[in-house]
Short mmCIF file of C-alpha atoms in Angstrom, two decimals:
data_model
loop_
_atom_site.label_atom_id
_atom_site.label_comp_id
_atom_site.label_asym_id
_atom_site.label_seq_id
_atom_site.Cartn_x
_atom_site.Cartn_y
_atom_site.Cartn_z
CA GLU A 1 13.75 -12.67 -9.02
CA LEU A 2 12.14 -9.40 -8.06
CA GLN A 3 12.31 -8.86 -4.30
CA LEU A 4 11.89 -6.22 -1.66
CA VAL A 5 13.45 -7.45 1.56
CA GLN A 6 12.84 -5.47 4.72
CA SER A 7 14.81 -5.36 7.93
CA GLY A 8 13.67 -7.36 10.93
CA VAL A 9 11.43 -6.88 13.93
CA GLU A 10 12.22 -3.88 16.13
CA VAL A 11 11.39 -3.35 19.79
CA LYS A 12 12.19 0.16 21.00
CA LYS A 13 11.41 2.55 23.83
CA PRO A 14 9.59 5.87 23.46
CA GLY A 15 11.98 8.65 22.54
CA GLU A 16 14.47 6.35 20.80
CA SER A 17 15.40 6.71 17.16
CA LEU A 18 14.95 4.04 14.54
CA LYS A 19 15.75 3.48 10.88
CA ILE A 20 14.26 0.50 9.05
CA SER A 21 15.31 -0.59 5.59
CA CYS A 22 13.97 -2.04 2.36
CA LYS A 23 16.45 -3.60 -0.09
CA GLY A 24 15.42 -4.11 -3.68
CA SER A 25 16.79 -6.73 -6.03
CA GLY A 26 15.92 -8.17 -9.41
CA PHE A 27 14.91 -4.82 -10.91
CA SER A 28 16.32 -1.38 -11.66
CA PHE A 29 15.99 0.30 -8.26
CA THR A 30 16.58 3.78 -9.63
CA THR A 31 13.66 3.68 -12.09
CA TYR A 32 10.91 2.81 -9.61
CA TRP A 33 9.26 4.74 -6.81
CA ILE A 34 9.51 3.10 -3.37
CA GLY A 35 6.66 3.83 -1.00
CA TRP A 36 6.16 3.19 2.71
CA VAL A 37 2.81 2.05 4.07
CA ARG A 38 1.77 1.80 7.72
CA GLN A 39 -0.67 -0.74 9.08
CA MET A 40 -1.55 -0.35 12.73
CA PRO A 41 -2.77 -3.45 14.58
CA GLY A 42 -6.15 -4.50 13.24
CA LYS A 43 -6.38 -1.45 10.99
CA GLY A 44 -6.09 -0.52 7.34
CA LEU A 45 -3.31 0.61 5.08
CA GLU A 46 -2.01 4.19 5.24
CA TRP A 47 0.36 5.72 2.72
CA MET A 48 3.22 7.51 4.48
CA GLY A 49 5.34 8.70 1.59
CA THR A 50 7.29 7.69 -1.48
CA ILE A 51 10.79 8.27 -2.79
CA TYR A 52 12.29 8.04 -6.26
CA PRO A 53 15.79 6.70 -5.60
CA GLY A 54 17.01 7.89 -8.97
CA ASP A 55 17.04 11.52 -7.83
CA SER A 56 15.75 11.25 -4.20
CA ASP A 57 12.55 13.13 -5.07
CA THR A 58 10.37 12.44 -2.00
CA ARG A 59 6.67 12.98 -1.39
CA TYR A 60 5.04 12.72 2.03
CA SER A 61 1.48 12.27 3.18
CA ALA A 62 0.40 15.34 5.12
CA SER A 63 -0.31 13.00 8.04
CA PHE A 64 3.30 11.87 8.23
CA GLU A 65 5.31 14.86 7.03
CA GLY A 66 7.61 15.98 9.81
CA GLN A 67 7.04 12.75 11.73
CA VAL A 68 9.31 10.50 9.66
CA THR A 69 12.06 10.82 7.08
CA ILE A 70 12.26 8.74 3.95
CA SER A 71 15.61 8.33 2.24
CA ALA A 72 17.39 6.02 -0.17
CA ASP A 73 20.90 4.89 -1.04
CA LYS A 74 20.78 3.95 -4.69
CA SER A 75 24.29 2.53 -4.59
CA ILE A 76 22.99 -0.36 -2.48
CA SER A 77 19.38 -0.35 -3.77
CA THR A 78 17.99 0.37 -0.32
CA ALA A 79 15.29 2.69 0.92
CA TYR A 80 14.89 3.76 4.53
CA LEU A 81 12.23 4.99 6.92
CA HIS A 82 13.56 6.92 9.90
CA TRP A 83 12.10 8.18 13.16
CA SER A 84 14.12 10.56 15.36
CA SER A 85 11.93 10.10 18.42
CA LEU A 86 9.51 7.19 18.55
CA LYS A 87 6.12 7.26 20.23
CA ALA A 88 4.00 4.36 21.41
CA SER A 89 1.55 5.24 18.64
CA ASP A 90 4.26 4.37 16.07
CA SER A 91 3.78 0.69 16.93
CA ALA A 92 2.68 -0.90 13.68
CA MET A 93 3.65 -3.04 10.72
CA TYR A 94 5.48 -1.06 8.06
CA TYR A 95 5.61 -2.17 4.44
CA CYS A 96 7.70 -0.90 1.57
CA ALA A 97 6.35 -1.32 -1.94
CA ARG A 98 7.44 -0.28 -5.42
CA SER A 99 5.56 1.51 -8.14
CA LEU A 100 6.59 2.39 -11.67
CA ALA A 101 4.32 5.25 -12.58
CA ALA A 102 4.94 8.86 -11.69
CA ALA A 103 1.52 8.73 -10.04
CA MET A 104 3.17 6.51 -7.42
CA VAL A 105 0.51 3.85 -7.85
CA PRO A 106 -0.02 0.98 -8.24
CA PHE A 107 2.25 -0.77 -5.78
CA ASP A 108 3.02 -3.91 -7.75
CA SER A 109 5.45 -5.58 -5.38
CA TRP A 110 5.63 -5.42 -1.59
CA GLY A 111 8.20 -6.20 1.07
CA GLN A 112 7.38 -8.71 3.78
CA GLY A 113 6.84 -5.98 6.37
CA THR A 114 8.75 -4.79 9.43
CA LEU A 115 6.98 -4.97 12.77
CA VAL A 116 7.84 -2.08 15.06
CA THR A 117 6.84 -2.16 18.73
CA VAL A 118 7.39 0.91 20.87
CA SER A 119 6.87 0.34 24.56
CA SER A 120 8.37 1.49 27.81
CA GLN B 1 -6.49 13.23 5.33
CA SER B 2 -9.64 11.17 4.80
CA ALA B 3 -9.43 7.70 3.37
CA LEU B 4 -11.51 6.47 0.45
CA THR B 5 -14.82 5.00 1.63
CA GLN B 6 -15.33 1.25 1.55
CA SER B 7 -17.98 -0.85 3.23
CA ALA B 8 -16.58 -2.63 6.26
CA SER B 9 -17.61 -6.12 5.25
CA VAL B 10 -19.19 -8.21 2.53
CA SER B 11 -19.97 -11.89 2.30
CA GLY B 12 -20.92 -14.45 -0.29
CA SER B 13 -21.17 -18.17 -0.88
CA PRO B 14 -18.79 -20.17 -3.06
CA GLY B 15 -19.59 -19.67 -6.72
CA GLN B 16 -21.43 -16.40 -6.18
CA SER B 17 -20.31 -12.93 -7.21
CA ILE B 18 -19.71 -9.98 -4.91
CA THR B 19 -18.88 -6.34 -5.51
CA ILE B 20 -16.89 -4.04 -3.26
CA SER B 21 -17.22 -0.31 -3.79
CA CYS B 22 -14.71 2.46 -3.15
CA THR B 23 -15.93 6.05 -3.09
CA GLY B 24 -13.71 9.07 -3.36
CA ALA B 25 -13.81 12.43 -5.07
CA SER B 26 -12.87 14.17 -8.29
CA SER B 27 -9.43 14.81 -6.81
CA ASP B 28 -8.69 11.10 -6.64
CA VAL B 29 -10.91 8.21 -7.81
CA GLY B 30 -13.04 10.27 -10.18
CA GLY B 31 -10.27 12.34 -11.65
CA TYR B 32 -7.65 9.79 -12.66
CA GLN B 33 -7.49 6.27 -14.07
CA TYR B 34 -5.15 5.27 -11.25
CA VAL B 35 -7.37 3.14 -9.03
CA SER B 36 -5.83 -0.08 -7.81
CA TRP B 37 -7.04 -2.90 -5.57
CA TYR B 38 -5.10 -5.05 -3.11
CA GLN B 39 -5.88 -8.36 -1.43
CA GLN B 40 -4.46 -9.02 2.01
CA HIS B 41 -4.67 -12.34 3.80
CA PRO B 42 -4.09 -12.38 7.59
CA GLY B 43 -0.46 -11.97 8.49
CA LYS B 44 0.58 -11.41 4.89
CA ALA B 45 1.66 -8.43 2.83
CA PRO B 46 -0.91 -6.91 0.47
CA LYS B 47 -1.00 -8.21 -3.10
CA LEU B 48 -1.93 -6.14 -6.15
CA ILE B 49 -4.94 -7.63 -7.97
CA ILE B 50 -6.25 -4.73 -10.10
CA PHE B 51 -4.48 -1.61 -11.38
CA ASP B 52 -5.44 1.34 -13.54
CA VAL B 53 -9.13 0.72 -12.72
CA ASN B 54 -9.58 -2.54 -14.63
CA SER B 55 -6.23 -4.15 -15.51
CA ARG B 56 -5.02 -7.38 -13.93
CA PRO B 57 -1.37 -8.21 -13.21
CA SER B 58 -0.07 -11.43 -14.66
CA GLY B 59 -1.21 -14.40 -12.61
CA VAL B 60 -4.37 -12.83 -11.18
CA PRO B 61 -7.45 -14.84 -12.22
CA ASP B 62 -9.97 -13.19 -14.52
CA ARG B 63 -12.57 -13.76 -11.79
CA PHE B 64 -11.32 -10.41 -10.45
CA SER B 65 -12.44 -7.33 -12.37
CA GLY B 66 -12.60 -3.59 -11.78
CA SER B 67 -14.75 -0.74 -12.98
CA ILE B 68 -15.50 2.91 -12.25
CA TYR B 69 -18.49 5.23 -12.39
CA GLY B 70 -18.02 8.81 -11.42
CA ASN B 71 -16.20 8.99 -8.11
CA THR B 72 -16.86 5.35 -7.21
CA ALA B 73 -14.68 2.43 -8.22
CA SER B 74 -15.75 -1.19 -7.82
CA LEU B 75 -14.08 -4.55 -7.51
CA THR B 76 -16.11 -7.57 -8.57
CA ILE B 77 -15.13 -11.11 -7.71
CA SER B 78 -17.07 -13.75 -9.59
CA GLY B 79 -17.12 -17.46 -8.89
CA LEU B 80 -16.16 -16.92 -5.25
CA GLN B 81 -13.69 -19.39 -3.82
CA ALA B 82 -12.74 -20.09 -0.23
CA GLU B 83 -9.27 -18.64 -0.77
CA ASP B 84 -10.79 -15.28 -1.73
CA GLU B 85 -11.61 -14.69 1.93
CA ALA B 86 -9.36 -11.74 2.80
CA ASP B 87 -9.28 -7.99 3.31
CA TYR B 88 -9.51 -5.86 0.18
CA TYR B 89 -8.23 -2.30 -0.14
CA CYS B 90 -8.69 0.21 -2.92
CA SER B 91 -6.14 2.92 -3.61
CA SER B 92 -5.91 5.97 -5.82
CA TYR B 93 -3.63 8.75 -6.83
CA ARG B 94 -4.78 11.94 -5.11
CA THR B 95 -4.12 15.58 -5.92
CA ILE B 96 -5.61 17.37 -2.93
CA SER B 97 -3.51 18.74 -0.11
CA THR B 98 -0.38 16.87 -1.23
CA LEU B 99 0.19 14.92 -4.40
CA GLY B 100 0.19 11.35 -3.33
CA VAL B 101 -1.64 8.16 -2.62
CA VAL B 102 -4.75 7.38 -0.63
CA PHE B 103 -6.12 4.01 0.48
CA GLY B 104 -9.63 2.95 1.33
CA GLY B 105 -10.44 1.77 4.81
CA GLY B 106 -10.62 -1.86 3.68
CA THR B 107 -13.40 -4.42 3.24
CA LYS B 108 -13.42 -7.81 4.94
CA LEU B 109 -14.70 -10.49 2.55
CA THR B 110 -16.15 -13.58 4.19
CA VAL B 111 -16.82 -16.64 2.06
CA LEU B 112 -19.70 -18.46 3.73
#
């Protein structure tokens, strides 16, 4: 069964670092793009960036470049989203999703989401 | 980076048809056949319902259809059902600024 399983809820303080994960199963992880999408409370979807685990080719939205780092470990079929210094404004639900095409869309399967709360 | 433009809300009665529009530019919606639509129920992850402008993934009812004219894509839901009440987002490949993906702001569908 095709699945993207994300790591659990995170509660952090401003300035702390965080890495959340997205583990794929039931498909060839290295032949799909894995994207990260932010959804702030009560707001819409925002594309953050996408990685191709096969060769680690990574594309970032201009809005998120330099703010987060996307990586992947193809040996364990897992993609990551990393912050070095969290801000309160990073509080949101984060989804990973896979796409097959080089155009990085559509996202045909989604993880369940990871809720991140950043508060002092 | 600006999102694709969607109306904030739309409503319809059971059995009726509604259309949600998604307006972009020649660098995204109008330039590529890579428009997709997602349905999101409260507290749930988004679900792909239309890809490549007008294709449906397996399992999505044919009540959902997509089209495009110029820089505006549309999602039509016919024979509205109560379970269609959700948020709907369009998305496109975009080649301005950075090569990547852009979403619309979302449309809240209310089934009266």
